[in-house]
Coordinates of N, CA and C and ligand atoms in Angstrom, one line a residue:
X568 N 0.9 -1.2 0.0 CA 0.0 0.0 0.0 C 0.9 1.2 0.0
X569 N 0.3 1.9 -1.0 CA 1.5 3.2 -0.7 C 0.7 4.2 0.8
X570 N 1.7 4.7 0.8 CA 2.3 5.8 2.4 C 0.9 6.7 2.3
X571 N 0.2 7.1 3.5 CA -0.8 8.2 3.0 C 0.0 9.2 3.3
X572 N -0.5 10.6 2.6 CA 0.3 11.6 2.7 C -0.3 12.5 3.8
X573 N 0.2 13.0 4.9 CA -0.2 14.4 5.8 C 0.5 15.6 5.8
X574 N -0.7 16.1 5.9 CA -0.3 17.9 5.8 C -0.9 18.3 7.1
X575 N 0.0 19.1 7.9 CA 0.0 19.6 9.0 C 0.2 21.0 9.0
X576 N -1.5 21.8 9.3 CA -1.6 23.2 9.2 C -1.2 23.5 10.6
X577 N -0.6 24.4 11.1 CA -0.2 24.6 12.3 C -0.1 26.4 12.5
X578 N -0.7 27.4 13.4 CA -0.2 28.7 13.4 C 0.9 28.8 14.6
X579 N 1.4 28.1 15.2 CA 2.2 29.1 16.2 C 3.2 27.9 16.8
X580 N 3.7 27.6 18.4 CA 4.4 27.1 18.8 C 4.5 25.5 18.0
X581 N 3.3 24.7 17.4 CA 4.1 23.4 17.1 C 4.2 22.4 18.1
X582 N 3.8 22.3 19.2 CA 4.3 21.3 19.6 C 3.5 19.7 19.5
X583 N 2.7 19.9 19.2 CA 2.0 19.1 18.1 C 2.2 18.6 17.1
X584 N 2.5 19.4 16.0 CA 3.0 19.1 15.1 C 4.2 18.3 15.0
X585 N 5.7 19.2 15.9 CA 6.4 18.2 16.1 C 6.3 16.9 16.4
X586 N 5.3 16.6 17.5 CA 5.3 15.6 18.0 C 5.0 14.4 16.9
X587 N 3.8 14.7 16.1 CA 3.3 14.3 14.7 C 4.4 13.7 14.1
X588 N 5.5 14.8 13.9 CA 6.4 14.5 12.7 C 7.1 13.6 13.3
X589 N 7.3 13.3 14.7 CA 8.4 12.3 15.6 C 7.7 11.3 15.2
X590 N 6.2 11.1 15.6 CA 5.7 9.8 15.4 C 6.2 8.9 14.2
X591 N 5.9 9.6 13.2 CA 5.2 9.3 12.0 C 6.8 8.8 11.1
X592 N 7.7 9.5 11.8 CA 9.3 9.6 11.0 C 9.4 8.0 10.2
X593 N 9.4 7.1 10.7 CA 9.5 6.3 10.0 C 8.6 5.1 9.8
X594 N 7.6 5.4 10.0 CA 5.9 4.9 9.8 C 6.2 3.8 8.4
X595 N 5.5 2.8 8.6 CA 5.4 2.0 7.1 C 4.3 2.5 6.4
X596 N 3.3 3.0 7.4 CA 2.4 3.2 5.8 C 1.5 4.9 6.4
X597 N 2.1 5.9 7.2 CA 1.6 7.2 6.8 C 3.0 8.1 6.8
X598 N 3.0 9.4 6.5 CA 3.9 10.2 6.2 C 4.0 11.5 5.9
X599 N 4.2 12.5 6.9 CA 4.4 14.1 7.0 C 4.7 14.7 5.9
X600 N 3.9 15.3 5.2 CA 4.4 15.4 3.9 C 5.2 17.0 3.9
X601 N 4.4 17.8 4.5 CA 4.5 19.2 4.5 C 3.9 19.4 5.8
X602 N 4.3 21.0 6.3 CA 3.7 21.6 7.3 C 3.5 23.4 6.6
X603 N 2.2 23.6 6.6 CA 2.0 25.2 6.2 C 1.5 25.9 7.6
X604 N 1.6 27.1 7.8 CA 1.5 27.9 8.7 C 1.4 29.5 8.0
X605 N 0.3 29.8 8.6 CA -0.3 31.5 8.2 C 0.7 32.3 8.8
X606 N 1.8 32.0 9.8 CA 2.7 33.1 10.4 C 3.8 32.7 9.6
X607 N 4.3 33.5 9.1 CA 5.9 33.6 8.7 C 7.0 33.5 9.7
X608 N 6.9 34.4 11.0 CA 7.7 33.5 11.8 C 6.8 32.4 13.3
X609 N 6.4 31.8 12.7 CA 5.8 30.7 13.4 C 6.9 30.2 14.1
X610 N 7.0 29.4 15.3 CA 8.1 28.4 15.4 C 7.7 27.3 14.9
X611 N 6.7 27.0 14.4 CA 6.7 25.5 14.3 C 7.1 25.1 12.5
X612 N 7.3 26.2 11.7 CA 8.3 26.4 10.6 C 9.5 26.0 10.6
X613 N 10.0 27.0 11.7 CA 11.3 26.4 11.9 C 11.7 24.9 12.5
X614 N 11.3 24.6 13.5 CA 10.9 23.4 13.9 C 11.1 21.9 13.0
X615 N 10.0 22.2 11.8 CA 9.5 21.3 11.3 C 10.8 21.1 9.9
X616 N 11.6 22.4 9.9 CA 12.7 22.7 9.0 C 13.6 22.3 9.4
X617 N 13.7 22.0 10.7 CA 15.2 21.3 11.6 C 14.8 19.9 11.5
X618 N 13.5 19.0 11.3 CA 13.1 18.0 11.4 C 13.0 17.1 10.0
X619 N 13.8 18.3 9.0 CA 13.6 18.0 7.7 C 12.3 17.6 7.0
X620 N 11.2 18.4 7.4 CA 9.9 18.4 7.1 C 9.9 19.7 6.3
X621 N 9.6 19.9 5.1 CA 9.4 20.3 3.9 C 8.1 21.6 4.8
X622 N 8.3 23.1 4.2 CA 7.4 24.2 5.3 C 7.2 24.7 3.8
X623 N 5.9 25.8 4.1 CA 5.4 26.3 3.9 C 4.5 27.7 4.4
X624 N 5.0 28.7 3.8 CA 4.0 29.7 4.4 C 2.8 30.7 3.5
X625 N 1.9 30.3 3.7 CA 0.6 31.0 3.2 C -0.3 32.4 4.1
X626 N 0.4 33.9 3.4 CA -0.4 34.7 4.5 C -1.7 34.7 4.4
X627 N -2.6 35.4 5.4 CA -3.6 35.1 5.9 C -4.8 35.6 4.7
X628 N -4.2 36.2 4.0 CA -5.4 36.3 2.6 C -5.3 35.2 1.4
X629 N -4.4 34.6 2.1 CA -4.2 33.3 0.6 C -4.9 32.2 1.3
X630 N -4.8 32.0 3.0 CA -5.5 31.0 3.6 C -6.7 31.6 3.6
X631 N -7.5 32.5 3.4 CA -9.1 32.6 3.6 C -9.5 32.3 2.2
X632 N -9.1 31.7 1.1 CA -9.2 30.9 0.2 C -8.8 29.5 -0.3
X633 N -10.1 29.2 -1.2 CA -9.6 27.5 -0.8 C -8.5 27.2 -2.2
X634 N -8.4 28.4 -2.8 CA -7.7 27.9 -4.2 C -5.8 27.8 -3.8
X635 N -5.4 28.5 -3.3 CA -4.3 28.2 -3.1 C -3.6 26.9 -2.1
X636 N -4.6 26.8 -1.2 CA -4.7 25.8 0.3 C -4.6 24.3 -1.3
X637 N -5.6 24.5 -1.8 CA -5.7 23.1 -2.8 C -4.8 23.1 -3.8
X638 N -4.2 23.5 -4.3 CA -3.3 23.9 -5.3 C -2.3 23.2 -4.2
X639 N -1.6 23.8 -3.3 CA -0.5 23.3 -2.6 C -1.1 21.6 -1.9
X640 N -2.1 21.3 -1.9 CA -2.3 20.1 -1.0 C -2.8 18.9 -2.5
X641 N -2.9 19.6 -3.6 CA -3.1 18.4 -4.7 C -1.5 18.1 -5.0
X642 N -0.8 19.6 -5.4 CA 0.5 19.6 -5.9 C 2.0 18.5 -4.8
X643 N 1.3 18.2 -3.8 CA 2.2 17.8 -2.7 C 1.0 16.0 -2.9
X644 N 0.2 15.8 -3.4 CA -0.6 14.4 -3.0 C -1.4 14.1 -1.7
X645 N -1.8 15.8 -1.0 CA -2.2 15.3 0.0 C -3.0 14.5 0.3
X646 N -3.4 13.3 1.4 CA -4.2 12.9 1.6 C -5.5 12.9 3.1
X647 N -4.4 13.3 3.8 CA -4.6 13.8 4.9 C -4.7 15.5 5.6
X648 N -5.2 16.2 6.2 CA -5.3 17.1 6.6 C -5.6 17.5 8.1
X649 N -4.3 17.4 9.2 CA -4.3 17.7 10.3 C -4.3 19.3 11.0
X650 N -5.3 19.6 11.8 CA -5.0 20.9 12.6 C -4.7 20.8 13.6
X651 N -3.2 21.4 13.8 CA -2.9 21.1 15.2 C -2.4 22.5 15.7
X652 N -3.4 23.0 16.0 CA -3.3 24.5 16.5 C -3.4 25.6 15.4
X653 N -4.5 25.2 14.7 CA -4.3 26.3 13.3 C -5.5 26.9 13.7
X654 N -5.2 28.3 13.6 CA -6.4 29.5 14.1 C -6.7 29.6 13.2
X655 N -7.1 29.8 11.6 CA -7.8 30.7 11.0 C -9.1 29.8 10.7
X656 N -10.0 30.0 9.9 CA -11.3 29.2 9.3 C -10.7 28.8 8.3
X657 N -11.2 27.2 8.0 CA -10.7 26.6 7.0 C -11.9 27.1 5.5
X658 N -11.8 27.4 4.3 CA -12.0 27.6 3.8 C -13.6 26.7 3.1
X659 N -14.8 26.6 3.3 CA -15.7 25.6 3.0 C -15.1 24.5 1.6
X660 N -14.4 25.2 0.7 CA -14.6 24.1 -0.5 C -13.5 23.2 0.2
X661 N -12.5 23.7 0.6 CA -11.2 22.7 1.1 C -11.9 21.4 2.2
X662 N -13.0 22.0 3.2 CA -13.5 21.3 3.7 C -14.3 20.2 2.6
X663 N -14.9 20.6 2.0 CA -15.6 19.6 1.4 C -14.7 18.5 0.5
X664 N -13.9 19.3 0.0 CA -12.9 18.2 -0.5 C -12.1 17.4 0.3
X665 N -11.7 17.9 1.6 CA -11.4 17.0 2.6 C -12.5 16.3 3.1
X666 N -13.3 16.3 3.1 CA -14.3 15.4 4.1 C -14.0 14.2 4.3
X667 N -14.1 14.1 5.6 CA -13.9 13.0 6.7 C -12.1 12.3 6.6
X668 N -11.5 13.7 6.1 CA -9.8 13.7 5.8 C -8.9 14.5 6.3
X669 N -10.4 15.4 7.2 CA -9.4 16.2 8.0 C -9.9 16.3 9.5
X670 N -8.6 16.4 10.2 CA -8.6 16.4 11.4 C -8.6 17.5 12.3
X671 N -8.7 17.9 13.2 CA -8.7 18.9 14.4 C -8.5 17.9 15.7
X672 N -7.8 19.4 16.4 CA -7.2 19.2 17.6 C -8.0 20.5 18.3
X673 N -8.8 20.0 19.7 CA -9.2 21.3 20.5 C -8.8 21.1 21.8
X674 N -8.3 22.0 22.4 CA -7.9 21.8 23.7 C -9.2 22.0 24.9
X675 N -10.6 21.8 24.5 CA -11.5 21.4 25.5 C -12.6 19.9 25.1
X676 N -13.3 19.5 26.3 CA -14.2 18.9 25.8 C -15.3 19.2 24.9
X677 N -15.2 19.3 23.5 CA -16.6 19.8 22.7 C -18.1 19.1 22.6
X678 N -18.8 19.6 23.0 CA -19.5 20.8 22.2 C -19.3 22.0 23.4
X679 N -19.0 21.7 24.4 CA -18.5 22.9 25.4 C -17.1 24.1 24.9
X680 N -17.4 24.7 25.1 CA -16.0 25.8 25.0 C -15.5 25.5 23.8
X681 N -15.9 25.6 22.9 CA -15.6 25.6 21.3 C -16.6 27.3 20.6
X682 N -16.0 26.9 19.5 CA -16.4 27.9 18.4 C -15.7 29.6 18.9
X683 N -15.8 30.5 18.2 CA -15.1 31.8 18.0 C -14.7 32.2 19.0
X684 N -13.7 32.5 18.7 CA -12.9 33.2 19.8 C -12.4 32.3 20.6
X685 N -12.8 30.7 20.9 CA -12.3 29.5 21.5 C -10.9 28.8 20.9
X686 N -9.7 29.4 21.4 CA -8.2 28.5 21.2 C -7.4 28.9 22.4
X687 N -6.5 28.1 22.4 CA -5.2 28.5 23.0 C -5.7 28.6 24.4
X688 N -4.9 29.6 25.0 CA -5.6 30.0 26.6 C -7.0 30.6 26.5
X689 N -7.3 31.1 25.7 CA -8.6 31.2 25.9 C -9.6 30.6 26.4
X690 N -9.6 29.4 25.9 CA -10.2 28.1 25.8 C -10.1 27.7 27.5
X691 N -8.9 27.7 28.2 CA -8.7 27.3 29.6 C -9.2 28.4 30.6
X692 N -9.0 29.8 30.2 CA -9.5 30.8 31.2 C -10.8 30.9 31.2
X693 N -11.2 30.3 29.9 CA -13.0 30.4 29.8 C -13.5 29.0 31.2
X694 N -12.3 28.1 31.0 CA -12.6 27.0 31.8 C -13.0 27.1 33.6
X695 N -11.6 27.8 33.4 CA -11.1 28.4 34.6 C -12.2 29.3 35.6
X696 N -12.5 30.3 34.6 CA -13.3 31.0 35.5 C -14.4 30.1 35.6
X697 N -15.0 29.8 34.7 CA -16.9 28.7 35.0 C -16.0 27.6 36.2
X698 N -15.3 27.6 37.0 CA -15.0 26.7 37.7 C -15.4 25.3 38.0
X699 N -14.9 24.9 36.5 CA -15.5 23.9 35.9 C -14.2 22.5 36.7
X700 N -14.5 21.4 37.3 CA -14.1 20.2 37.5 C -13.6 19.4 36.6
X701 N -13.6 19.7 35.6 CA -12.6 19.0 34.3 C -13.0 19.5 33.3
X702 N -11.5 19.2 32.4 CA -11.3 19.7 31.0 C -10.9 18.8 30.3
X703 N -10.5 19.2 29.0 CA -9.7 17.6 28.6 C -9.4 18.3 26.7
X704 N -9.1 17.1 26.0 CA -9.1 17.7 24.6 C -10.0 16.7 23.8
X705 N -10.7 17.4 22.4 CA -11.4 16.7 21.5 C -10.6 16.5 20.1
X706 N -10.5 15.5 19.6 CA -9.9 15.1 18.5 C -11.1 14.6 17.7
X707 N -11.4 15.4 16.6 CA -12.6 15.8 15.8 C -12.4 15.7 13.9
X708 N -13.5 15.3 12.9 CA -13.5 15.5 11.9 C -13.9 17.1 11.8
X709 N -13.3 17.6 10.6 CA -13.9 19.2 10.4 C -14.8 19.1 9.6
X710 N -16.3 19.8 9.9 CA -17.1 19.7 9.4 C -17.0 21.3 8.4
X711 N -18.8 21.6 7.9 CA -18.3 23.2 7.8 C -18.9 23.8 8.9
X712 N -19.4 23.4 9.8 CA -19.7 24.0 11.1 C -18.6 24.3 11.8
X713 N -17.8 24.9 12.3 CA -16.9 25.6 13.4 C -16.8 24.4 14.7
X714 N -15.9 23.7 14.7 CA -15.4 23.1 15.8 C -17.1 21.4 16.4
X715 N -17.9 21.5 15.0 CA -18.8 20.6 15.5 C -18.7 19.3 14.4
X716 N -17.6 19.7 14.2 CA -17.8 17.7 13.1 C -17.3 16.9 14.0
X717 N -18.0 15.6 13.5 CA -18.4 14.0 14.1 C -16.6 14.3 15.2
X718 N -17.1 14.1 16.4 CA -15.6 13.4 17.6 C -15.4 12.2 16.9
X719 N -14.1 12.0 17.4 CA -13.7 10.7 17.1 C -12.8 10.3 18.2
X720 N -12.2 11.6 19.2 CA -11.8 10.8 20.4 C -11.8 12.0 21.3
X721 N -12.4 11.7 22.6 CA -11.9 12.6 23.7 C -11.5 11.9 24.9
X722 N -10.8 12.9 25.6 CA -9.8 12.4 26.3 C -9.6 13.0 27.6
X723 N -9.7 13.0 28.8 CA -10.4 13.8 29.9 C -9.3 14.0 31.1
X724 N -9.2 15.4 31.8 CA -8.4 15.7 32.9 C -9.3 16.5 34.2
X725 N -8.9 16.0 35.2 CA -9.8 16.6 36.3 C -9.2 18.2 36.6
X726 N -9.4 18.8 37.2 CA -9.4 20.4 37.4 C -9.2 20.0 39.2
X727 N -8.2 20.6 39.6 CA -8.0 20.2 40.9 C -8.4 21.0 41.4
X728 N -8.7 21.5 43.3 CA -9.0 22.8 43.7 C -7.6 23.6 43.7
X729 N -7.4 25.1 43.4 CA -6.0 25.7 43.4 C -5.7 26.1 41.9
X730 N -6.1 24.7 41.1 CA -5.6 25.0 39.7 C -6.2 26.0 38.7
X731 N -5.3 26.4 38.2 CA -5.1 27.8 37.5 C -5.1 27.7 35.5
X732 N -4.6 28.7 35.2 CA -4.5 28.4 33.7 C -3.1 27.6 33.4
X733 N -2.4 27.8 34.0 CA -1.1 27.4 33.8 C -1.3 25.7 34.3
X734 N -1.8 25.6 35.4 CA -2.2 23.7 35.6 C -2.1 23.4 34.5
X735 N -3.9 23.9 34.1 CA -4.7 23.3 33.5 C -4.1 23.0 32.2
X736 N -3.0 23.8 31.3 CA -2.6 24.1 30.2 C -1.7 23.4 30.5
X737 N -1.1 22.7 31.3 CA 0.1 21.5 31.2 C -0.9 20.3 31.3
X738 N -1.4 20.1 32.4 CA -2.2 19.0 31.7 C -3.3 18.7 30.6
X739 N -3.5 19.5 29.7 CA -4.1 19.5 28.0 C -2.7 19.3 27.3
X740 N -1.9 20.0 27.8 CA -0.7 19.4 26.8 C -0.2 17.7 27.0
X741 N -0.5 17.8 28.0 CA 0.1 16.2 28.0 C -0.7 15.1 27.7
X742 N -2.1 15.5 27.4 CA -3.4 14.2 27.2 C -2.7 14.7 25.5
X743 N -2.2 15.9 25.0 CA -2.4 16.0 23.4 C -0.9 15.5 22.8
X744 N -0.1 15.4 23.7 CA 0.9 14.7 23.4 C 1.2 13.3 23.8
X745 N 0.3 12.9 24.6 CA -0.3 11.4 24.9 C -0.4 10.6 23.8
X746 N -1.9 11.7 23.4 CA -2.8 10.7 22.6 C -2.9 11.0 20.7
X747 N -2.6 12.7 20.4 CA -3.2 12.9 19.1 C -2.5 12.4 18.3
X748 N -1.0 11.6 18.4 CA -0.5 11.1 17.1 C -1.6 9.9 17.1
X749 N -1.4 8.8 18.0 CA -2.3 7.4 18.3 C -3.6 7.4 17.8
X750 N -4.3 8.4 18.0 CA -5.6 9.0 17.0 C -5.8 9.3 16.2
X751 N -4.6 10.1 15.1 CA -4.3 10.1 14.2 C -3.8 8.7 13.5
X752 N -3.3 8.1 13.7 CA -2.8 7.4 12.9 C -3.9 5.9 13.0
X753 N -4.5 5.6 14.1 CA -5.8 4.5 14.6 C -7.0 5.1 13.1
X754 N -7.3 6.3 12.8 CA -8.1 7.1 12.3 C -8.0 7.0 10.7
X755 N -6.8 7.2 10.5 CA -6.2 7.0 9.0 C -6.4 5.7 8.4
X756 N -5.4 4.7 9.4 CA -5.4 2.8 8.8 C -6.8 2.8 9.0
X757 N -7.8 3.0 10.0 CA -9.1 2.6 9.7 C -9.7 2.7 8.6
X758 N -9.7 3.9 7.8 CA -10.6 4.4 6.7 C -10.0 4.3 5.7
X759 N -8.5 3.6 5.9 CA -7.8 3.4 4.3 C -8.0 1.5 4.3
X760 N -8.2 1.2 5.8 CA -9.0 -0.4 5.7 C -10.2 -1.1 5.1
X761 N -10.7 0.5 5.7 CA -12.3 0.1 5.2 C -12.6 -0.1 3.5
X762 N -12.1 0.6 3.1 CA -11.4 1.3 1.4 C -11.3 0.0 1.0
X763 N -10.9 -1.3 1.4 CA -10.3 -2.2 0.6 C -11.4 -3.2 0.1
Ligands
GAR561 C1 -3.1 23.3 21.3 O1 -3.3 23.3 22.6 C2 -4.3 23.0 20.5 O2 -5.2 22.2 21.1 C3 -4.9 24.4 20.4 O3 -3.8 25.2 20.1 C4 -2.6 24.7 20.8 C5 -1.5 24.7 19.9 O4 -0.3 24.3 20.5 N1 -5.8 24.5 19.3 C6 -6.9 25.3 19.3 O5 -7.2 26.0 20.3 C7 -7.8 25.2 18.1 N2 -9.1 25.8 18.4 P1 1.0 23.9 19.7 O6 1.2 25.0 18.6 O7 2.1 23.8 20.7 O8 0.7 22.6 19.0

């Protein structure tokens, strides 16, 4: 079977991504093809360029269209489509042509604390204050609805008394460095199985 191909949209730190590209380094059957990012100096550019992962940068008016996003993701064979901390809106036709090919990463349990304005710390101080008892991350298909296509894994952390944004934001990092390559890659062989 040949390799499926992943593209990993990423805006800022990367540590996801990296992690992605660790997994996957010498995988028999998926493979990091590129990483694009809307920031020019992202770290996870550089990163992914020390990791000998092939970068890309598209500014923010090339990404609010789907003709360039597809042009780079046909021209590369993508087959896959991971977000692993990419802020902008994915573009509707790219979604449709991904369908049930792309992934997201959200750092809460969804349908809670999702949609606009919901990333990064935001997402935890929203938690924080509602003095909510647990958080956790959702590993999701992108639908065209904002942060509500079909779950496919969540993964759950308690909220202790004391804990703050900074806790809580170490432990979401570590359920997403746990679990989203394993989910990724459980997710992919599934639907290239079913295929046969
Ligand atoms: C991650 O926590 C991810 O869940 C979140 O951004 C962070 C990126 O970290 N994504 C969202 O908030 C999407 N709505 P990273 O750049 O170190 O991977």
């Amino acid at each position: 079977m040949q390799k499926q191909r992943v593209a990993i949209f990423a805006s800022g730190t990367g540590s996801n991504a990296v992690n992605l590209i660790h997994y996957f380094k010498n995988h028999s059957e998926i493979e990091v093809v590129f990483v694009m990012s809307n920031k020019e100096d992202a770290k996870v550019l550089q990163s992914a360029k020390n990791l000998d992962v092939a970068t890309f940068f598209l500014p923010n008016q090339q990404v609010a269209n789907a003709e360039p996003l597809l042009d780079l993701c046909k021209e590369h064979q993508v087959d896959w489509i991971i977000l692993a901390g990419y802020l902008r809106l994915i573009p509707s036709k790219l979604i449709t042509f991904y369908q049930d090919k792309m992934i997201n990463l959200h750092p809460a349990l969804l349908p809670n604390y999702g949609g606009k304005g919901m990333y990064g710390s935001n997402v935890h101080k929203a938690v924080i204050a509602n003095n909510e008892n647990e958080s956790g991350i959702t590993i999701h298909f992108v639908n065209q609805e904002f942060d509500k296509g079909r779950i496919i894994a969540q993964f759950r952390c308690e909220i202790k008394e004391g804990d703050g944004v900074i806790e809580l934001e170490q432990k979401i990092r570590y359920l997403e460095q746990s679990y989203l390559p394993i989910v990724v890659e459980k997710t992919i062989l599934r639907e290239e199985k079913r295929k046969l």
